[in-house]
XYZ file of C-alpha atoms in Angstrom:
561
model
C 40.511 48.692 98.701
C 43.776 50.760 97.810
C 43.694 51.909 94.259
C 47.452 51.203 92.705
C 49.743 53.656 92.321
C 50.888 54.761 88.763
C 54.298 54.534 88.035
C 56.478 57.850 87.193
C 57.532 56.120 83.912
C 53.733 56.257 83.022
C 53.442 60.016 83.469
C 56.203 60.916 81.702
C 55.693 59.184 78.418
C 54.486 61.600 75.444
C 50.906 60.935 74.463
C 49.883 60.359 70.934
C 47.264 58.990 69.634
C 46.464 55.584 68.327
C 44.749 56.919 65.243
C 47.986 59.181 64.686
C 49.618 56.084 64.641
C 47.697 54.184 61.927
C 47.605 56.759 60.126
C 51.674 57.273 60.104
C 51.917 53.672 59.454
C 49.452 53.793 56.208
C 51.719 56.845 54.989
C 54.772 54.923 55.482
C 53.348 52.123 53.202
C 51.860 54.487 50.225
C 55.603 56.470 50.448
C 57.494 52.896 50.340
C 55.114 51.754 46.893
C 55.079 55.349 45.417
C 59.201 55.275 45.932
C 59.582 51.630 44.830
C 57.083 52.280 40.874
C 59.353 55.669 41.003
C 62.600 53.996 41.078
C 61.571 51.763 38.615
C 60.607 54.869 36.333
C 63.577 56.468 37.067
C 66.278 53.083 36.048
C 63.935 53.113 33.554
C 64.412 56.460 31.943
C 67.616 56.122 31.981
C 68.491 53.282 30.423
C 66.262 54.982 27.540
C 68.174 57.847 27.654
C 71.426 55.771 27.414
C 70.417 54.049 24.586
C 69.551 57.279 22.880
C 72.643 58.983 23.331
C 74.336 55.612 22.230
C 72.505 56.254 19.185
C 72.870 59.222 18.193
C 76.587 58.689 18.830
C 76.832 55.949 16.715
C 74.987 58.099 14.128
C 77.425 61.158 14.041
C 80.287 59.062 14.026
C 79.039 56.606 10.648
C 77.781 60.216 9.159
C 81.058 61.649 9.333
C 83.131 58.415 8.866
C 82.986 59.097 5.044
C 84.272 62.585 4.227
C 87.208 61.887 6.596
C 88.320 59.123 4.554
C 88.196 61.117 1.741
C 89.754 64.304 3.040
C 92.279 62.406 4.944
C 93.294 60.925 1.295
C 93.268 64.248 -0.434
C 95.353 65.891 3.120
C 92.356 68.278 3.072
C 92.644 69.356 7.062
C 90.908 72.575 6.587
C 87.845 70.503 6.110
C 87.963 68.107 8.282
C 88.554 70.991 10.694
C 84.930 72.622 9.802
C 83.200 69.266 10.246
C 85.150 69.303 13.832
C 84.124 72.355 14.884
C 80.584 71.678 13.046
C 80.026 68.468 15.004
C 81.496 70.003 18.162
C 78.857 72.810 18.248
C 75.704 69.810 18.772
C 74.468 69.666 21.446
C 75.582 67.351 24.010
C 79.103 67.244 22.514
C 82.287 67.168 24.789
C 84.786 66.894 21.953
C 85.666 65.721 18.937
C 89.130 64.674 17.407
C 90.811 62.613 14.341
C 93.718 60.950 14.657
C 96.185 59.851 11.958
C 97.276 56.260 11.813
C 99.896 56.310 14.771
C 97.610 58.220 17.423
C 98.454 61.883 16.056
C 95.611 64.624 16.476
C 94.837 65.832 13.419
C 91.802 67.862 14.359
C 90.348 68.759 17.113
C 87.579 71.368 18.956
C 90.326 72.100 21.141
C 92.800 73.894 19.106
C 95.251 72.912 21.759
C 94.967 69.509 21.317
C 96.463 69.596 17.870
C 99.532 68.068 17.138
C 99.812 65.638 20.604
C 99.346 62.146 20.360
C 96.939 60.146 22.673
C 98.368 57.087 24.177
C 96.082 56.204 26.444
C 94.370 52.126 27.328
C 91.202 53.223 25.195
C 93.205 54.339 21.880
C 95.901 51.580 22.031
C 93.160 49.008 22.181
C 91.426 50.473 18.986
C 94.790 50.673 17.043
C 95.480 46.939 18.350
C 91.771 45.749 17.266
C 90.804 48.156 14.599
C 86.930 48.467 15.413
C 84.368 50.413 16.916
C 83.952 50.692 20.503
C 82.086 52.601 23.010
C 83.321 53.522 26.204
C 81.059 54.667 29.287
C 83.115 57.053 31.907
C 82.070 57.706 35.373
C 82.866 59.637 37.961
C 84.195 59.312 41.810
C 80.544 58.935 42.781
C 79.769 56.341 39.932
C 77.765 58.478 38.298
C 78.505 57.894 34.242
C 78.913 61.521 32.779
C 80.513 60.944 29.531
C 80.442 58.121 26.450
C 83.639 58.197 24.430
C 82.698 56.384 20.542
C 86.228 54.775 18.957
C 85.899 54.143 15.226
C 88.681 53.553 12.682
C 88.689 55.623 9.466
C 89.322 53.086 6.405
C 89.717 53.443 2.669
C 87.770 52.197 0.310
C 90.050 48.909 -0.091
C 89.775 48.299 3.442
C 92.900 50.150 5.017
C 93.246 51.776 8.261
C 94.471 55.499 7.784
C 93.293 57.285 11.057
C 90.820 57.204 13.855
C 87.708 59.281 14.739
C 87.106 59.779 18.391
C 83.696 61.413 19.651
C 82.735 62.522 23.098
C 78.936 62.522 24.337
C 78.516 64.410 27.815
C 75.970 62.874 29.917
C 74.891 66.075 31.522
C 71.490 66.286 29.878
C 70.928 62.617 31.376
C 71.437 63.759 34.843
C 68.982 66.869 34.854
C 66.563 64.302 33.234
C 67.097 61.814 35.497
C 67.329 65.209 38.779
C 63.872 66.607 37.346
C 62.063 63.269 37.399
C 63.735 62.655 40.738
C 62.413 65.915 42.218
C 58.359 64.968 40.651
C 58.992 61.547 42.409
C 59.777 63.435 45.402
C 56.800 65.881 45.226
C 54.118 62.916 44.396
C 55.494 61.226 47.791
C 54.674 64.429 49.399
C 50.763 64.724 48.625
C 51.064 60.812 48.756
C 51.923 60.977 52.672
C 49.571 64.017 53.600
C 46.803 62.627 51.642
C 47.153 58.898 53.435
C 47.857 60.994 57.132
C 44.494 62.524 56.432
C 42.675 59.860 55.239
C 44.325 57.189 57.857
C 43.696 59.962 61.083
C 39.833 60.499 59.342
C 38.734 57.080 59.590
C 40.495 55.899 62.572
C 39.065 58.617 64.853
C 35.790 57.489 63.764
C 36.619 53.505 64.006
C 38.399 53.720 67.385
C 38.315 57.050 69.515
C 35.067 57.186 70.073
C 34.606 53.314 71.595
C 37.858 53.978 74.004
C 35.996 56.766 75.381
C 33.065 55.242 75.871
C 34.734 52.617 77.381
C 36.722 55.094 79.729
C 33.250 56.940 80.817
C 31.763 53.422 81.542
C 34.644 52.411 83.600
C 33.911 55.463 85.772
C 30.469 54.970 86.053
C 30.991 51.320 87.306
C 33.918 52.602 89.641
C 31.070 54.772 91.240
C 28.488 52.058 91.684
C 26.200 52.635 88.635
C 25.733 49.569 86.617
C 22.658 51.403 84.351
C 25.466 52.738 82.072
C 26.242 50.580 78.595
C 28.798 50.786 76.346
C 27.464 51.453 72.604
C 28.937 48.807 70.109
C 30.257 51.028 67.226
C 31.506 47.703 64.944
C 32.234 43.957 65.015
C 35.899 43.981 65.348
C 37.911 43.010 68.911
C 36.407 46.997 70.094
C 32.864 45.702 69.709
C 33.873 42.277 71.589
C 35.475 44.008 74.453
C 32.192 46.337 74.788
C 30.056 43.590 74.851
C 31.950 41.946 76.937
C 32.312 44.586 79.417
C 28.267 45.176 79.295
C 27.696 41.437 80.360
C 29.845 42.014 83.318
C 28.343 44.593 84.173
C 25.131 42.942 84.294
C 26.656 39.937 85.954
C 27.826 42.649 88.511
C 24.515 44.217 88.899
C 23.219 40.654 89.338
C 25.279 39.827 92.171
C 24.905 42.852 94.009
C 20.981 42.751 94.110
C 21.726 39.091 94.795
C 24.093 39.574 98.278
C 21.698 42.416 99.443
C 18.488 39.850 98.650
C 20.354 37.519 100.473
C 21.428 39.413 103.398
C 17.963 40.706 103.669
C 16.496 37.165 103.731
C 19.520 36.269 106.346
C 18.509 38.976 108.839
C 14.690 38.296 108.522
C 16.150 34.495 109.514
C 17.973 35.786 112.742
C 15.201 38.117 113.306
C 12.657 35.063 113.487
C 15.023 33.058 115.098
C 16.305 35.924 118.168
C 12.469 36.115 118.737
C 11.525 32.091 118.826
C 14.502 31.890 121.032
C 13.129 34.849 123.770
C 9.861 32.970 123.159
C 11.770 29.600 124.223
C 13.563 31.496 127.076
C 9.869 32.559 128.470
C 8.466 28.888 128.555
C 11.886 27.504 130.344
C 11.225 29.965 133.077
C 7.662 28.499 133.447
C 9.033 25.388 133.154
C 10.548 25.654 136.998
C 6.805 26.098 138.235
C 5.208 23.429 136.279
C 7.050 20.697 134.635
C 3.658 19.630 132.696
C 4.364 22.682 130.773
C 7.687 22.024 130.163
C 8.022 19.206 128.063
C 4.887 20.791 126.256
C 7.674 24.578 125.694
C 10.174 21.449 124.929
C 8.477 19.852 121.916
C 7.947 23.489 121.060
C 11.150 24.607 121.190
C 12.404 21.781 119.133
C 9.663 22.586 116.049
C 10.951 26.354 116.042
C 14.587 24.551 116.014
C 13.510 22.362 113.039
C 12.060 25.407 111.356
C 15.263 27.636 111.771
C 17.117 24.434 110.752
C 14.799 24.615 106.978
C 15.922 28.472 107.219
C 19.304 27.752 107.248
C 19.628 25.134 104.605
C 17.763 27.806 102.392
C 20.108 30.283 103.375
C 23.213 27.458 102.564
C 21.544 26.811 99.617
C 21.268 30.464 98.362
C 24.435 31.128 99.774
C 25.830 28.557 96.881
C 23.689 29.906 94.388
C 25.770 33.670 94.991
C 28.759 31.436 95.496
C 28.314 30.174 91.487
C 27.248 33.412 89.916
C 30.605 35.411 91.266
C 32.760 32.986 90.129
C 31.138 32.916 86.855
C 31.321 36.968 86.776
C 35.284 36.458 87.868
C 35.876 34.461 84.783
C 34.364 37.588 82.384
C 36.454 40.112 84.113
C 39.682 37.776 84.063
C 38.466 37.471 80.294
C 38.238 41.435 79.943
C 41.607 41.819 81.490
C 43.235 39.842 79.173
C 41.659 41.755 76.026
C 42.362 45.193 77.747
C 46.222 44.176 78.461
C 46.578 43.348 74.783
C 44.984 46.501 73.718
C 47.639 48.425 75.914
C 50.753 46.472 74.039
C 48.998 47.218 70.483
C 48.963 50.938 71.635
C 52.437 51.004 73.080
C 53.562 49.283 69.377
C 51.869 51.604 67.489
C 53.393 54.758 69.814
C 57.069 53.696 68.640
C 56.162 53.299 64.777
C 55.164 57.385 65.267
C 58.298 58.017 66.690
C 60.063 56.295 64.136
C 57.678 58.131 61.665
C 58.252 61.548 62.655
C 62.424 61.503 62.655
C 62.067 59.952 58.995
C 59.839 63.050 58.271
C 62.373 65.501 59.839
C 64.956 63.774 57.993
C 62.875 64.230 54.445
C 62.300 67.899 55.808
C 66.105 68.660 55.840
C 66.753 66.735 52.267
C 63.720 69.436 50.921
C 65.927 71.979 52.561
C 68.502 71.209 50.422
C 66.960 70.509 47.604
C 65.017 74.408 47.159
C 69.031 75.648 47.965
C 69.941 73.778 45.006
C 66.983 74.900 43.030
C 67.912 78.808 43.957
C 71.563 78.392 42.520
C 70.314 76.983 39.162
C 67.663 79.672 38.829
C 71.040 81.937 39.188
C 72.150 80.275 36.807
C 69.382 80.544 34.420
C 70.083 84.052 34.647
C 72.815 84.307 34.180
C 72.516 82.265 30.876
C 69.689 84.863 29.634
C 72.094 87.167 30.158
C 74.398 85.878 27.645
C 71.968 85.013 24.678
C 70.650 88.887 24.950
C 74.041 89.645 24.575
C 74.357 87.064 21.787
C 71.406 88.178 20.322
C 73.281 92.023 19.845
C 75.514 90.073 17.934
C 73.679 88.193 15.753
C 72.083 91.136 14.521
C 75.307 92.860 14.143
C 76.494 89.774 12.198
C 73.358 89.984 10.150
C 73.612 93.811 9.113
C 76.996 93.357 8.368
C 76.415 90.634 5.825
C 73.669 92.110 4.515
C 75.607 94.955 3.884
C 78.580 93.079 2.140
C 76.316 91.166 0.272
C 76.666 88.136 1.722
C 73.867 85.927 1.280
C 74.507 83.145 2.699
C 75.837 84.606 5.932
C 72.427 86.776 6.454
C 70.946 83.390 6.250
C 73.209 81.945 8.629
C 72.950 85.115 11.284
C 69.033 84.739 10.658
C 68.620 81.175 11.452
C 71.580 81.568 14.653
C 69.111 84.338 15.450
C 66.118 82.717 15.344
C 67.865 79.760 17.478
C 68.530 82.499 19.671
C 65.263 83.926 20.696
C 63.757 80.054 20.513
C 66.595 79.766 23.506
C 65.684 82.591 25.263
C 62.127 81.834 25.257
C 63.141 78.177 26.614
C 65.567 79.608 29.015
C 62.353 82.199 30.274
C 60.085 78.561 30.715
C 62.701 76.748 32.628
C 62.965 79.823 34.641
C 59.023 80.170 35.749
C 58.902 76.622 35.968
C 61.712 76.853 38.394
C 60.040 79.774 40.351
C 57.212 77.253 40.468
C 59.466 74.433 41.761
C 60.978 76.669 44.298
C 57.347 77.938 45.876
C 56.251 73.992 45.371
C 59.051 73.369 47.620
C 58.279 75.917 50.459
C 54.834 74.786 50.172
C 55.786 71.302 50.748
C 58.486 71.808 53.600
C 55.406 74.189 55.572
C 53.178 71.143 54.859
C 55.868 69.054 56.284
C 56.764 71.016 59.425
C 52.523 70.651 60.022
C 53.059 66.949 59.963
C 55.184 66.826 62.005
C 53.596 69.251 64.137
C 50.434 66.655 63.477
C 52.598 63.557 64.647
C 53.316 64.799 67.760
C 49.883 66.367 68.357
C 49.353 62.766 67.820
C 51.630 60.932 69.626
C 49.606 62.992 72.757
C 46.578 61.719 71.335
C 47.755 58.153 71.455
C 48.781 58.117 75.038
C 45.605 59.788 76.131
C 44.239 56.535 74.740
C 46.685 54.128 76.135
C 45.726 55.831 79.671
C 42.043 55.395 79.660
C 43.274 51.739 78.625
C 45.216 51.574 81.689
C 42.020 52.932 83.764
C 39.736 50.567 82.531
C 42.751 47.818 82.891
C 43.143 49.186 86.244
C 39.473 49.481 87.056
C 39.377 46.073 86.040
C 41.855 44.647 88.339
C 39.781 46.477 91.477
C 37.038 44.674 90.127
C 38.449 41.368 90.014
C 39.942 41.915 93.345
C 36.523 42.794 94.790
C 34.920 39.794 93.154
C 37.765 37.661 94.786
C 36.982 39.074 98.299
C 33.316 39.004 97.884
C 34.021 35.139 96.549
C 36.344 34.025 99.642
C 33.828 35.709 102.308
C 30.780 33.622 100.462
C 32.444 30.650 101.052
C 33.848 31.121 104.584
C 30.245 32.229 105.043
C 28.722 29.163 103.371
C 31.103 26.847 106.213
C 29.485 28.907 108.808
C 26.199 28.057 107.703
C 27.432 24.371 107.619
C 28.434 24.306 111.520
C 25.058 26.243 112.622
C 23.173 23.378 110.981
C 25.044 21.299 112.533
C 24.830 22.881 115.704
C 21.402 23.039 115.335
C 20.869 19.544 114.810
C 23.299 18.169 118.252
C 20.849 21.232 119.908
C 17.439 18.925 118.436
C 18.458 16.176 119.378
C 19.358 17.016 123.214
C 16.372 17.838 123.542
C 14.515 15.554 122.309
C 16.593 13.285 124.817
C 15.528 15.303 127.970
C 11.675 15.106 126.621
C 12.177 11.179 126.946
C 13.766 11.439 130.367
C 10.978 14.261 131.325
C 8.326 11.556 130.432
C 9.762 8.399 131.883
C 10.996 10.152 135.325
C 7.429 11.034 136.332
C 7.563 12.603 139.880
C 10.706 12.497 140.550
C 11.581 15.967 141.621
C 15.813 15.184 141.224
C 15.331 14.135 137.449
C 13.151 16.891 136.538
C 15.841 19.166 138.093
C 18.518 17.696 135.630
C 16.179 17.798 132.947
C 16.116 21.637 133.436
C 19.825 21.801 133.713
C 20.079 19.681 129.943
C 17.537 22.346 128.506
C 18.945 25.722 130.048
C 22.450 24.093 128.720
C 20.635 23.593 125.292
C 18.625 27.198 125.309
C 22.691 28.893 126.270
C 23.851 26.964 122.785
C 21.018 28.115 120.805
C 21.181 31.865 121.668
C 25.420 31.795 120.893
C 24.135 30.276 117.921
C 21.753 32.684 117.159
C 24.066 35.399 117.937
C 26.360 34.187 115.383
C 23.655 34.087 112.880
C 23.410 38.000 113.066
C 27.152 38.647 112.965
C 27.568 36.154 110.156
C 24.452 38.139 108.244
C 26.010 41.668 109.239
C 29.175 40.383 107.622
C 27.603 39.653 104.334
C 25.389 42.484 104.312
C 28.520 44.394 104.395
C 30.210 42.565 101.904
């Protein structure tokens, strides 16, 4: 039988693995619940950190609410301009500004801002209400970046005399809310190399190791060795496909000693029935000298003719006995065919979910890129910002001598404590820049990792096809089997018909001549009757050797088979 040919479309498919492919699949599903808790963390955060800066907004602005009302009665700028630049120098702050009654800066951080009015949608609709209101600005992106806080300034009777305007930048919100984003990112990371490993670890031992010994027992059976079993490894659809596969294998094994029983039995038949009829082809020759022995070779003849007539009804009858066992074995491989082509779909499924798998990891791989280039211009900087408190450092102690050597108390005190804010900053500035170092190896760490991943996906992907292909042998293997089976079942039967007509033939060949013994015995010397007699038996003895002759084809046939 001619084995199919294997399509080019076949060969050229990448192979990967089918535990690669689980495993890619489990690390899709712990990176889509690990990003789903960390977005909720992350709205989470910072709608805390909103509410903080909304608070401490709203607690500047009631602080300072007071002493402009009262300076702005006594026309005390010079004061209010200290608490401005006091208030401007917190952190956080964008800017700070009082207005008078009509929308005049009074104040302001920005000295240039003195003096202009502000007649912008915000302001107007605090003059026209005359309450506090907060105002969230974002930018082209919709990022919010800063929260302006309206307030009217009022006397103690109730009046309206100005406005206080304070700006909150939202910068320190978005390297919060970058920082945990870049953790989230990192715990997705050991997230999806811990599942690959895990996922690849226990499907190589759950499914590798039963497709190859499915594959080697699908070569042993191709070669004619039905001793081999497959070892059931769990009880899953793996363990039901082996099992199956080792009953029809036995059923196979069956049959075979079954058609060479049977064609053994057949040719013993012919043999026995070749030599009865040389035996019968003797006595007809003596029957020409003696008729007295010839009706005695005649009633002979017909007992070896009833005999081979009980062979061949065994023979029918075992013939139908085959006939039953090879359809029942053509039902367990058309069974097994239709688990194997099912196992070649699931593998074929589970191929594209690794594709898919390994261009999201490329694309993650590119974001990390981007991410550690980012990462290298804020540790500049950092630097850079070192830089300037060493410097400012130098001048705080400047400051400090020179007080001290005025006399100025409370300006010592003031240089000391800027000083002492100083070196607290530069040791925080010297943290944030090793934890940055540490961020930036964590990074090439994780993009190596990722590049073996990848590497790992495709080394997978292989993997996977090397499985689909034994699939397709034993599918394959299979189908010759079935086909086989088929053959072997459409021979039995034409055989079985043959069987039919020889008993048949057989039983027209009994009963001729058990006609010419009645004319041999009721013609009694009549030389011309006995002549015909002869004629009716050497036509009979003619049948019974084609018959006969058939027989041994009809046995060689199956013995072939």
């Amino acid at each position: 039988m001619k084995k199919p040919k294997i399509g080019k479309s076949n060969a050229r498919m990448t192979r990967l693995s089918i535990t690669t492919k689980i495993a890619v699949a489990f690390s899709l599903l712990i990176m889509f619940l690990v990003s789903v808790v960390a977005a909720s963390i992350v709205l989470k955060n910072q709608a805390l950190f909103k509410a903080e800066f909304q608070e401490k907004g709203w607690s500047i602005v009631y602080t300072a609410l007071p002493y402009f009302s009262s300076y702005m009665q006594s026309n005390n700028l010079d004061y209010m301009n200290n608490i401005v630049k006091a208030i401007g120098k917190y952190q956080d702050i964008s800017y700070v500004a009082v207005l008078d009654e009509w929308g005049k800066v009074l104040v302001h951080t920005d000295d240039k801002q003195v003096g202009t009015w502000f007649g912008d949608e915000d302001t107007k609709s605090v003059m026209a209400e005359k309450s506090d209101i907060l105002k969230l600005h974002s930018d082209d992106s919709g990022k919010p970046y800063l929260m302006d806080f309206y307030a009217p300034i009022k006397t103690a009777g109730g009046g309206t005399i100005g406005y206080f305007r304070l700006g909150v930048s939202l910068a320190g919100l978005t390297m919060q809310t970058r920082q945990t984003t870049i953790n989230i990112i990192l715990i997705c990371l050991a997230a999806i190399i811990a599942g690959i490993f895990l996922s690849q670890l226990i499907t190589k031992r759950t499914l590798k190791k039963p497709l190859l010994d499915l594959t080697a027992a699908t070569e042993k059976l191709a070669i004619g060795d039905f001793s081999y079993k497959v070892n059931i490894y769990s009880q899953d659809e793996l363990g039901d496909l082996a099992r199956s596969f080792n009953t029809m294998t036995v059923h196979l094994s069956n049959l075979v000693h079954s058609v060479k029983s049977s064609v053994i039995d057949i040719n013993k038949s012919a043999e026995q029935i070749i030599g009865q009829l040389q035996t019968s082809g003797r006595t007809n020759n003596k029957l020409s000298q003696t008729f007295d022995l010839l009706k005695q070779g005649t009633e002979e003849q017909v007992a070896i003719l009833k005999q081979s007539s009980s062979l061949a009804e065994q023979l029918s009858e075992q013939s139908k006995n085959a006939m039953d066992g090879i359809l029942q074995i053509l039902s367990e491989v058309k069974k097994t065919v239709q688990v194997s082509e099912k196992g070649v779909n699931d593998i074929s499924r589970v191929g594209d979910n690794i594709q898919q798998s390994g261009r999201s990891l490329a694309g993650t791989r590119n974001l990390i890129r981007q991410v550690d280039e980012k990462a290298r211009q804020f540790s500049q900087t950092i630097a850079d910002f070192s830089e300037l408190l060493k410097k400012t450092n130098s001048c705080t102690v400047q400051v400090a001598l020179e007080a001290a050597r005025s006399g100025n108390e409370e300006l010592a005190r003031a240089a000391e404590t800027l000083h002492a804010i100083s070196e607290e900053s530069a040791q925080r500035v010297s943290q944030m820049s090793s934890e940055l170092a540490d961020v930036d190896n964590t990074w090439s760490a994780a993009e190596k990792a990722m590049d073996s991943n990848i590497k790992s996906l495709s080394e997978g992907q292989e993997a996977v096809t090397e499985a689909g292909d034994s699939l397709g042998k034993v599918m394959r293997s299979l189908l010759q089997s079935k086909d086989f089976i088929e053959a072997v079942a459409s021979s039995a039967q034409q055989q079985s018909a043959n069987i039919e007509d020889i008993i048949r033939s057989q039983s027209g060949i009994i009963n001729g001549l058990l006609k010419s013994i009645k004319k041999s015995s009721g013609a009694g010397s009549d030389t011309k009757v006995q002549m015909e007699n002869l004629h009716d038996i050497d036509s009979l003895t003619k049948k019974l050797i084609r018959m006969v002759d058939r027989l041994n084809v009809l046995s060689l046939q199956f013995k072939t088979q």
